[in-house]
CSV table of C-alpha atoms in Angstrom, one decimal:
chain,number,residue,atom,x,y,z
A,1,MET,CA,104.8,97.4,84.4
A,2,THR,CA,105.7,93.9,83.4
A,3,VAL,CA,107.2,92.2,80.4
A,4,SER,CA,108.8,88.8,79.8
A,5,THR,CA,112.3,87.9,78.7
A,6,HIS,CA,113.5,87.7,75.1
A,7,PRO,CA,116.4,86.0,73.5
A,8,ARG,CA,119.7,87.7,72.8
A,9,PRO,CA,119.9,89.7,69.5
A,10,ASP,CA,122.5,87.3,68.2
A,11,ASN,CA,120.1,84.4,68.5
A,12,LYS,CA,119.6,83.3,64.9
A,13,GLU,CA,116.0,82.3,65.5
A,14,HIS,CA,115.1,85.9,66.3
A,15,GLN,CA,117.3,87.9,64.0
A,16,SER,CA,114.3,89.7,62.6
A,17,THR,CA,113.5,91.1,66.1
A,18,PHE,CA,116.6,93.2,66.0
A,19,PRO,CA,116.7,94.7,62.5
A,20,ALA,CA,120.2,94.8,61.0
A,21,ARG,CA,120.4,98.5,60.5
A,22,LYS,CA,123.7,100.3,60.2
A,23,ASN,CA,124.9,101.8,63.4
A,24,ASN,CA,122.3,100.2,65.6
A,25,PHE,CA,125.0,99.0,67.9
A,26,GLU,CA,127.8,101.4,67.2
A,27,ARG,CA,128.4,105.1,67.3
A,28,ASN,CA,127.9,107.1,64.1
A,29,VAL,CA,131.0,109.3,64.2
A,30,ASN,CA,130.1,111.0,61.0
A,31,VAL,CA,126.9,112.5,62.4
A,32,ALA,CA,128.5,113.3,65.7
A,33,SER,CA,131.3,115.2,64.0
A,34,ALA,CA,128.8,117.1,61.8
A,35,GLU,CA,126.5,118.3,64.5
A,36,ILE,CA,127.2,119.3,68.1
A,37,LEU,CA,124.5,117.7,70.2
A,38,PRO,CA,123.3,119.0,73.6
A,39,ALA,CA,124.7,117.4,76.8
A,40,PRO,CA,122.3,115.1,78.5
A,41,ALA,CA,120.8,116.4,81.7
A,42,LYS,CA,118.3,114.9,84.1
A,43,ALA,CA,115.0,116.8,84.1
A,44,PHE,CA,113.8,115.0,87.2
A,45,SER,CA,114.1,111.6,88.9
A,46,THR,CA,111.3,109.0,88.5
A,47,ASP,CA,110.8,105.4,87.6
A,48,SER,CA,107.1,105.8,87.1
A,49,ALA,CA,106.1,104.8,83.6
A,50,VAL,CA,103.2,107.3,83.7
A,51,GLU,CA,105.4,110.2,84.5
A,52,VAL,CA,107.9,109.2,81.8
A,53,LEU,CA,105.1,108.9,79.2
A,54,ASN,CA,103.6,112.3,80.3
A,55,PHE,CA,107.0,113.9,79.9
A,56,ALA,CA,107.2,112.6,76.4
A,57,ILE,CA,103.7,113.9,75.6
A,58,GLN,CA,104.4,117.4,77.1
A,59,THR,CA,107.7,117.6,75.2
A,60,LEU,CA,106.1,116.9,71.8
A,61,GLU,CA,103.2,119.3,72.6
A,62,ALA,CA,105.8,122.0,73.3
A,63,GLY,CA,107.1,121.5,69.7
A,64,ARG,CA,110.2,119.6,70.6
A,65,GLN,CA,111.3,116.1,69.5
A,66,VAL,CA,111.6,113.2,71.9
A,67,ALA,CA,112.7,109.6,72.0
A,68,LEU,CA,111.2,106.9,74.1
A,69,CYS,CA,113.8,104.4,75.3
A,70,THR,CA,112.7,101.0,76.5
A,71,LEU,CA,114.7,98.2,78.2
A,72,VAL,CA,114.0,95.2,75.8
A,73,GLU,CA,116.7,92.7,76.9
A,74,ILE,CA,118.6,91.8,80.0
A,75,ARG,CA,121.8,89.7,79.9
A,76,GLY,CA,122.6,88.5,83.4
A,77,GLY,CA,121.5,90.8,86.2
A,78,SER,CA,119.7,94.2,86.0
A,79,SER,CA,118.4,96.7,88.6
A,80,ARG,CA,115.4,97.4,86.4
A,81,SER,CA,112.8,95.1,84.9
A,82,LEU,CA,112.2,94.6,81.2
A,83,GLY,CA,110.0,97.4,79.8
A,84,ALA,CA,111.5,100.2,82.0
A,85,HIS,CA,111.4,103.5,80.2
A,86,MET,CA,113.3,106.7,79.7
A,87,ALA,CA,112.2,109.7,77.7
A,88,VAL,CA,114.8,112.0,76.1
A,89,ALA,CA,114.0,115.5,74.7
A,90,ASP,CA,116.0,117.0,71.9
A,91,ASP,CA,117.4,119.6,74.3
A,92,GLY,CA,119.1,116.9,76.3
A,93,LEU,CA,116.7,116.8,79.2
A,94,TYR,CA,115.6,113.3,80.2
A,95,CYS,CA,113.7,111.3,82.9
A,96,GLY,CA,113.3,107.7,83.8
A,97,TYR,CA,115.6,104.7,84.4
A,98,VAL,CA,116.7,101.7,82.4
A,99,SER,CA,119.4,100.7,84.9
A,100,GLY,CA,120.4,101.8,88.4
A,101,GLY,CA,121.6,105.2,87.2
A,102,CYS,CA,124.9,104.0,85.7
A,103,THR,CA,123.8,104.0,82.0
A,104,GLU,CA,121.1,106.7,81.7
A,105,ALA,CA,123.4,109.5,80.5
A,106,ALA,CA,124.9,107.2,77.9
A,107,VAL,CA,121.4,106.1,76.7
A,108,ALA,CA,120.3,109.7,76.6
A,109,ALA,CA,123.3,110.5,74.4
A,110,GLU,CA,122.4,107.7,72.0
A,111,ALA,CA,118.8,108.9,72.0
A,112,LEU,CA,119.9,112.5,71.0
A,113,GLN,CA,121.9,111.0,68.1
A,114,ALA,CA,118.9,109.0,67.0
A,115,ILE,CA,116.8,112.1,67.1
A,116,SER,CA,119.4,113.9,65.0
A,117,GLU,CA,119.5,111.1,62.5
A,118,GLY,CA,115.8,110.7,62.4
A,119,HIS,CA,115.6,106.9,62.9
A,120,ASP,CA,115.4,104.3,65.7
A,121,ARG,CA,118.2,102.2,67.1
A,122,PHE,CA,119.1,99.6,69.6
A,123,VAL,CA,121.8,100.3,72.2
A,124,MET,CA,123.7,97.5,73.9
A,125,LEU,CA,125.4,98.3,77.2
A,126,GLY,CA,127.4,96.2,79.6
A,127,GLU,CA,128.0,92.6,78.8
A,128,GLY,CA,128.2,92.0,75.0
A,129,SER,CA,128.3,95.7,74.2
A,130,PRO,CA,130.9,97.4,71.9
A,131,PHE,CA,131.1,100.2,74.5
A,132,PHE,CA,133.9,98.9,76.6
A,133,ASP,CA,133.9,102.1,78.8
A,134,ILE,CA,130.4,101.3,80.1
A,135,VAL,CA,130.4,98.5,82.6
A,136,LEU,CA,127.3,97.7,84.6
A,137,PRO,CA,128.0,97.1,88.4
A,138,CYS,CA,125.8,94.0,88.3
A,139,GLY,CA,128.1,92.5,85.7
A,140,GLY,CA,125.3,91.9,83.2
A,141,GLY,CA,124.2,93.7,80.1
A,142,VAL,CA,121.1,95.4,78.7
A,143,THR,CA,119.7,96.3,75.3
A,144,VAL,CA,117.6,99.4,75.0
A,145,ALA,CA,115.3,100.2,72.1
A,146,VAL,CA,115.4,104.0,71.2
A,147,HIS,CA,112.3,105.1,69.4
A,148,VAL,CA,112.0,108.6,67.9
A,149,LEU,CA,108.4,109.5,68.6
A,150,GLN,CA,106.4,110.6,65.6
A,151,ASP,CA,102.9,109.9,66.9
A,152,ILE,CA,101.8,110.4,70.5
A,153,ARG,CA,98.3,109.1,70.1
A,154,PRO,CA,99.1,105.6,71.3
A,155,ILE,CA,100.7,107.1,74.4
A,156,ARG,CA,97.7,109.3,75.0
A,157,GLN,CA,95.5,106.2,74.8
A,158,VAL,CA,97.7,104.4,77.4
A,159,ILE,CA,97.4,107.3,79.8
A,160,GLU,CA,93.6,107.6,79.3
A,161,GLY,CA,93.1,103.9,79.8
A,162,LEU,CA,95.1,103.9,83.0
A,163,GLU,CA,93.1,106.9,84.3
A,164,CYS,CA,90.0,104.7,83.7
A,165,ARG,CA,91.6,101.9,85.8
A,166,CYS,CA,92.1,99.7,82.7
A,167,GLN,CA,95.2,97.7,81.9
A,168,THR,CA,96.8,99.0,78.7
A,169,GLY,CA,99.9,98.4,76.6
A,170,LEU,CA,102.2,99.7,73.8
A,171,SER,CA,103.4,97.6,70.9
A,172,TYR,CA,106.7,98.7,69.4
A,173,ASN,CA,107.6,97.5,65.9
A,174,PRO,CA,111.3,98.2,65.1
A,175,GLY,CA,110.8,97.4,61.4
A,176,SER,CA,108.2,100.1,60.9
A,177,GLN,CA,109.6,102.3,63.7
A,178,SER,CA,106.2,102.7,65.2
A,179,LEU,CA,104.1,102.4,68.3
A,180,SER,CA,100.6,101.0,68.6
A,181,PHE,CA,98.1,101.0,71.4
A,182,VAL,CA,97.1,97.7,73.0
A,183,ALA,CA,93.8,97.5,74.9
A,184,GLY,CA,93.2,95.2,77.7
A,185,ASN,CA,95.3,92.4,79.0
A,186,ALA,CA,97.9,90.8,76.6
A,187,ASP,CA,100.9,88.6,76.8
A,188,ALA,CA,103.9,90.9,77.6
A,189,GLY,CA,107.3,90.7,76.0
A,190,TRP,CA,108.5,90.0,72.5
A,191,ASN,CA,105.9,88.6,70.1
A,192,ASP,CA,107.7,87.8,66.8
A,193,GLU,CA,109.0,91.2,65.6
A,194,VAL,CA,107.2,93.5,68.1
A,195,PHE,CA,107.9,94.3,71.7
A,196,LEU,CA,105.0,94.7,74.1
A,197,THR,CA,105.1,96.8,77.2
A,198,SER,CA,102.1,96.2,79.6
A,199,TYR,CA,100.9,98.9,82.1
A,200,ARG,CA,98.7,98.2,85.1
A,201,PRO,CA,96.7,101.0,86.9
A,202,ALA,CA,98.1,102.4,90.0
A,203,VAL,CA,97.6,100.5,93.2
A,204,ARG,CA,94.7,101.8,95.2
A,205,ILE,CA,94.5,101.0,98.9
A,206,LEU,CA,91.3,101.3,100.8
A,207,LEU,CA,91.9,101.5,104.6
A,208,SER,CA,88.9,101.0,106.8
A,209,GLY,CA,88.8,102.3,110.4
A,210,ARG,CA,89.1,105.5,112.4
A,211,THR,CA,92.3,104.5,114.3
A,212,LEU,CA,95.8,105.7,114.7
A,213,GLU,CA,96.8,102.6,112.7
A,214,VAL,CA,94.8,103.9,109.7
A,215,GLU,CA,96.3,107.3,109.9
A,216,ILE,CA,99.9,106.0,110.0
A,217,ALA,CA,99.3,103.4,107.3
A,218,ALA,CA,97.8,106.1,105.0
A,219,LYS,CA,101.0,108.2,105.4
A,220,VAL,CA,103.2,105.2,104.6
A,221,ALA,CA,101.1,104.2,101.6
A,222,ARG,CA,101.1,107.7,100.2
A,223,ALA,CA,104.9,108.0,100.7
A,224,ALA,CA,105.2,104.8,98.6
A,225,GLY,CA,103.2,106.4,95.8
A,226,TYR,CA,99.9,104.5,96.3
A,227,GLU,CA,96.5,106.0,95.9
A,228,VAL,CA,94.8,105.9,99.3
A,229,LEU,CA,91.1,105.9,100.3
A,230,CYS,CA,90.2,106.1,104.0
A,231,TYR,CA,86.8,104.7,104.8
A,232,ASP,CA,85.0,105.3,108.0
A,233,ALA,CA,82.9,102.2,108.8
A,234,ALA,CA,81.2,104.1,111.6
A,235,THR,CA,78.9,105.7,108.9
A,236,GLY,CA,77.1,102.4,108.8
A,237,GLU,CA,77.2,102.2,105.0
A,238,ALA,CA,79.2,99.7,103.0
A,239,PRO,CA,81.9,101.2,100.7
A,240,ASP,CA,81.0,101.5,97.0
A,241,GLU,CA,82.1,98.3,95.3
A,242,MET,CA,82.9,100.3,92.2
A,243,LEU,CA,85.9,101.7,94.1
A,244,ILE,CA,87.3,98.2,94.7
A,245,ASP,CA,88.7,96.6,91.5
A,246,ALA,CA,91.4,94.1,90.7
A,247,HIS,CA,94.1,96.7,91.3
A,248,THR,CA,92.8,97.6,94.8
A,249,ALA,CA,94.0,96.4,98.2
A,250,VAL,CA,91.6,96.5,101.1
A,251,ALA,CA,92.9,96.6,104.7
A,252,LEU,CA,90.7,96.6,107.7
A,253,LEU,CA,92.5,98.2,110.7
A,254,GLN,CA,89.6,98.5,113.1
A,255,HIS,CA,88.7,96.9,116.4
A,256,ASP,CA,85.0,96.4,115.9
A,257,LEU,CA,83.7,93.3,114.2
A,258,GLU,CA,80.3,94.7,113.7
A,259,LEU,CA,81.6,97.7,111.8
A,260,GLU,CA,83.9,95.7,109.6
A,261,ILE,CA,81.4,93.1,108.3
A,262,PRO,CA,79.8,95.4,105.7
A,263,VAL,CA,83.2,96.3,104.4
A,264,LEU,CA,84.3,92.7,104.2
A,265,ASP,CA,81.0,91.7,102.5
A,266,ALA,CA,81.6,94.4,99.8
A,267,ALA,CA,85.2,93.5,99.3
A,268,LEU,CA,84.5,89.8,99.0
A,269,HIS,CA,82.0,90.6,96.2
A,270,ALA,CA,84.5,93.0,94.5
A,271,ARG,CA,87.6,90.7,94.5
A,272,PRO,CA,90.5,93.1,95.3
A,273,PHE,CA,94.0,91.7,94.8
A,274,TYR,CA,94.6,91.9,98.6
A,275,LEU,CA,92.2,91.7,101.5
A,276,GLY,CA,93.4,91.7,105.1
A,277,ALA,CA,91.9,92.3,108.5
A,278,LEU,CA,93.2,93.0,111.9
A,279,GLY,CA,92.5,90.7,114.8
A,280,SER,CA,93.3,87.5,116.7
A,281,SER,CA,92.5,84.0,115.6
A,282,ARG,CA,89.5,84.0,117.9
A,283,THR,CA,88.3,87.3,116.3
A,284,HIS,CA,88.8,85.8,112.8
A,285,ALA,CA,86.8,82.7,113.7
A,286,LYS,CA,83.8,84.9,114.7
A,287,ARG,CA,84.4,86.9,111.5
A,288,MET,CA,84.2,83.8,109.3
A,289,GLN,CA,81.0,82.7,111.1
A,290,ARG,CA,79.3,86.0,110.4
A,291,LEU,CA,80.4,85.9,106.7
A,292,ARG,CA,79.2,82.4,106.2
A,293,ALA,CA,75.8,83.5,107.6
A,294,LEU,CA,75.8,86.1,104.8
A,295,GLY,CA,76.2,83.4,102.2
A,296,HIS,CA,79.9,83.5,101.5
A,297,SER,CA,81.6,80.2,100.9
A,298,GLN,CA,84.6,79.2,103.0
A,299,ALA,CA,86.8,79.3,99.8
A,300,VAL,CA,85.9,82.9,99.3
A,301,ILE,CA,86.3,83.8,103.0
A,302,ASP,CA,89.8,82.2,102.9
A,303,ARG,CA,90.9,85.1,100.7
A,304,ILE,CA,91.0,87.2,103.8
A,305,LYS,CA,94.5,87.4,105.3
A,306,ALA,CA,94.2,87.3,109.1
A,307,PRO,CA,96.2,88.2,111.0
A,308,ILE,CA,97.1,91.0,108.6
A,309,GLY,CA,100.6,92.0,107.6
A,310,LEU,CA,103.9,90.7,106.3
A,311,PHE,CA,105.6,90.0,109.6
A,312,GLY,CA,104.5,88.9,113.1
A,313,ARG,CA,102.4,90.7,115.6
A,314,ALA,CA,103.0,94.5,115.6
A,315,ARG,CA,102.4,96.2,118.9
A,316,ASP,CA,102.6,99.8,117.7
A,317,ALA,CA,101.0,101.7,114.8
A,318,GLN,CA,104.2,102.4,113.0
A,319,SER,CA,105.3,98.7,112.8
A,320,LEU,CA,101.8,97.6,111.8
A,321,ALA,CA,101.7,100.2,109.0
A,322,LEU,CA,105.0,99.0,107.6
A,323,SER,CA,103.9,95.4,107.9
A,324,VAL,CA,100.6,96.0,106.1
A,325,ILE,CA,101.9,98.2,103.3
A,326,ALA,CA,104.9,95.8,102.7
A,327,ASP,CA,102.5,92.9,102.5
A,328,ILE,CA,100.4,94.7,100.0
A,329,ALA,CA,103.4,95.5,97.9
A,330,ALA,CA,104.7,91.9,98.0
A,331,CYS,CA,101.2,90.6,97.0
A,332,ARG,CA,101.1,93.1,94.1
A,333,GLN,CA,104.6,92.1,92.9
A,334,ALA,CA,103.7,88.5,92.9
A,335,ALA,CA,100.4,89.0,91.1
A,336,PRO,CA,100.2,88.0,87.3
A,337,SER,CA,100.6,91.0,85.0
A,338,GLY,CA,96.9,90.6,83.9
A,339,THR,CA,95.7,91.5,87.4
């Protein structure tokens, strides 16, 4: 999930982005004294946007109220990126993170009050906040938009789109206190008076080979939360190109040039965000010659990372697995939000 930065709420050019509602940035002591709200308690730990959104859906389906909290501004440093989510149920249970864990209970308490009052709010924490008792370890500050969910259809559309391997988004309008579904790629961040959060499908890693390296790499990738497909090139058939999209990484960890060529041919046609192959510079020279004979241009062939991995030669399966999965993660992190 990626979103861009946005000016501070006291920026006069963007005052309309942060509506001047009473008690947006201060505690409403009247409501707090009139009603005893439940104590916030973590339901489970996750920083997956999909899991947070599913928690919100399940809570509403169970007949409870829920608030979706979104990190919409960072002042200084922050341990989470803009667009990070929390979901808070009216019984006090919450999940997700908008910081490193130091503000989540405070945000959940504000969300419970917003649910009680029945309207959205912005919560400022850390630098520039009226809450002097909450200091972020990084020394910065954040603003979190708390939206009391009324309609879960936009969130459902986001989940359905991601399941179909499509990029999706949510547009939050503080003025109308509403969410809208955004299809396809879009510029992320504040756009006039609305805040857009963009979601990319989960990373899929296709590992080709029948080696110990593939087995260990698959374990590391799954532990990191990636979807893993293991392909046995010995079948003699090329992998289905439909399985290789812009959110897929392809890693060839085999020691047979003949077997890997059909996989590379399919991957070069499909344009995954990462394509790497095991082997020495001599092996790669032979590989390129074979691919040029199949009609691939040198510019296309140069998309193959060889030798594969983030760091130097790995002489054991464990080191190679870490090197490859870390390389894939770094490439994904650096990719534009639209890919």
